């Protein structure tokens, strides 16, 4: 009985933490980063590839940091969340966007992001193939991301394309389930200041996101132990799903506005950030802090890295066949691929 109560408490904690992470990131963290980028007079491309990417990927990044601090086999929680989130972003978000409305994708930025995403997957396999992550792996990850930012800033000069226009989205009427969350919303609004106090909001956001990420990791460990499921399976599915669903919902809204190409491009760019910085930064903290390399459990994750590679290769082939257009047929293929992946993961857990 006590075990069931603990499991139920952990599941409730997961759900509430997912909701709070989404609200804090969307309403306060991302706007504060946007204000900081304007204060620093950063270009739209530079801000999008750095600060705004950090905003959309904040939950995955902080979960990875908390997992690194815990150490041991808990490292799988961070890696699993990022790998699972990457697959969700690629297959489910693109699949959902394809169902909403047919879209023509600007191939120039998409080709750039697919290239760097493939390199990021290669870097991930490089780090896991030996079972030991060293400072050289970390340097490689961070250097590749710097190269990606440079490419973002200069790509349009080489391959001209129409810039995506980021517009402020007006929220429709809140869904009925949100009325049950009003108390939490009131507390959040009370904690945070006015939008003009962006530095204060930034610091409070970082603190709360870190705290909620800790709750997520703790809850995931409880669920894993109570149900006898390997931690990396929980990360690949539950944590990845919970941190990525808000991005999917916002992408669907953008697609309804006729900007499906932008949503797809953002999903791919987010994956690059997740792998290179979402893992590179926490690993650098651990290696520099301890002075030792990191032992990773490559047997659990390596097969999923190959799934990542297969997904991006398959996506490239599909886009070539459709001439960089997405429709319901494409959406069905992508969503079907993700369902197949979930079946594969569940079979591993059984």
JSON list of N, CA and C in Angstrom, two decimals, residues 5 76 83 90 98 107 218 228 252 298 301 310:
[
{"chain": "A", "resi": 5, "resn": "UNK", "atom": "N", "xyz": [1.26, 4.36, -2.78]},
{"chain": "A", "resi": 5, "resn": "UNK", "atom": "CA", "xyz": [1.10, 5.78, -2.45]},
{"chain": "A", "resi": 5, "resn": "UNK", "atom": "C", "xyz": [2.32, 6.57, -2.91]},
{"chain": "A", "resi": 76, "resn": "UNK", "atom": "N", "xyz": [22.19, 8.37, -17.01]},
{"chain": "A", "resi": 76, "resn": "UNK", "atom": "CA", "xyz": [21.32, 7.90, -18.08]},
{"chain": "A", "resi": 76, "resn": "UNK", "atom": "C", "xyz": [20.03, 8.71, -18.17]},
{"chain": "A", "resi": 83, "resn": "UNK", "atom": "N", "xyz": [18.01, 12.31, -25.75]},
{"chain": "A", "resi": 83, "resn": "UNK", "atom": "CA", "xyz": [17.84, 11.46, -26.92]},
{"chain": "A", "resi": 83, "resn": "UNK", "atom": "C", "xyz": [16.36, 11.23, -27.21]},
{"chain": "A", "resi": 90, "resn": "UNK", "atom": "N", "xyz": [11.65, 15.42, -33.60]},
{"chain": "A", "resi": 90, "resn": "UNK", "atom": "CA", "xyz": [11.80, 15.15, -35.03]},
{"chain": "A", "resi": 90, "resn": "UNK", "atom": "C", "xyz": [10.58, 14.45, -35.61]},
{"chain": "A", "resi": 98, "resn": "UNK", "atom": "N", "xyz": [2.53, 18.37, -39.89]},
{"chain": "A", "resi": 98, "resn": "UNK", "atom": "CA", "xyz": [2.15, 17.93, -41.24]},
{"chain": "A", "resi": 98, "resn": "UNK", "atom": "C", "xyz": [0.66, 17.65, -41.34]},
{"chain": "A", "resi": 107, "resn": "UNK", "atom": "N", "xyz": [14.32, 25.06, -47.94]},
{"chain": "A", "resi": 107, "resn": "UNK", "atom": "CA", "xyz": [15.32, 24.00, -47.87]},
{"chain": "A", "resi": 107, "resn": "UNK", "atom": "C", "xyz": [16.68, 24.49, -47.39]},
{"chain": "A", "resi": 218, "resn": "UNK", "atom": "N", "xyz": [14.12, 13.24, -9.30]},
{"chain": "A", "resi": 218, "resn": "UNK", "atom": "CA", "xyz": [13.77, 12.45, -8.11]},
{"chain": "A", "resi": 218, "resn": "UNK", "atom": "C", "xyz": [12.53, 11.59, -8.38]},
{"chain": "A", "resi": 228, "resn": "UNK", "atom": "N", "xyz": [10.12, -1.10, -11.51]},
{"chain": "A", "resi": 228, "resn": "UNK", "atom": "CA", "xyz": [11.14, -2.01, -12.01]},
{"chain": "A", "resi": 228, "resn": "UNK", "atom": "C", "xyz": [11.54, -1.73, -13.44]},
{"chain": "A", "resi": 252, "resn": "UNK", "atom": "N", "xyz": [2.09, 23.30, -33.22]},
{"chain": "A", "resi": 252, "resn": "UNK", "atom": "CA", "xyz": [0.80, 23.12, -33.89]},
{"chain": "A", "resi": 252, "resn": "UNK", "atom": "C", "xyz": [0.10, 24.47, -34.06]},
{"chain": "A", "resi": 298, "resn": "UNK", "atom": "N", "xyz": [27.29, 2.66, -22.47]},
{"chain": "A", "resi": 298, "resn": "UNK", "atom": "CA", "xyz": [27.02, 2.77, -23.90]},
{"chain": "A", "resi": 298, "resn": "UNK", "atom": "C", "xyz": [26.05, 1.72, -24.42]},
{"chain": "A", "resi": 301, "resn": "UNK", "atom": "N", "xyz": [22.35, 3.08, -24.56]},
{"chain": "A", "resi": 301, "resn": "UNK", "atom": "CA", "xyz": [22.01, 4.26, -25.35]},
{"chain": "A", "resi": 301, "resn": "UNK", "atom": "C", "xyz": [22.42, 4.13, -26.82]},
{"chain": "A", "resi": 310, "resn": "UNK", "atom": "N", "xyz": [19.03, 7.17, -38.16]},
{"chain": "A", "resi": 310, "resn": "UNK", "atom": "CA", "xyz": [18.09, 6.65, -39.15]},
{"chain": "A", "resi": 310, "resn": "UNK", "atom": "C", "xyz": [16.94, 7.62, -39.38]}
]
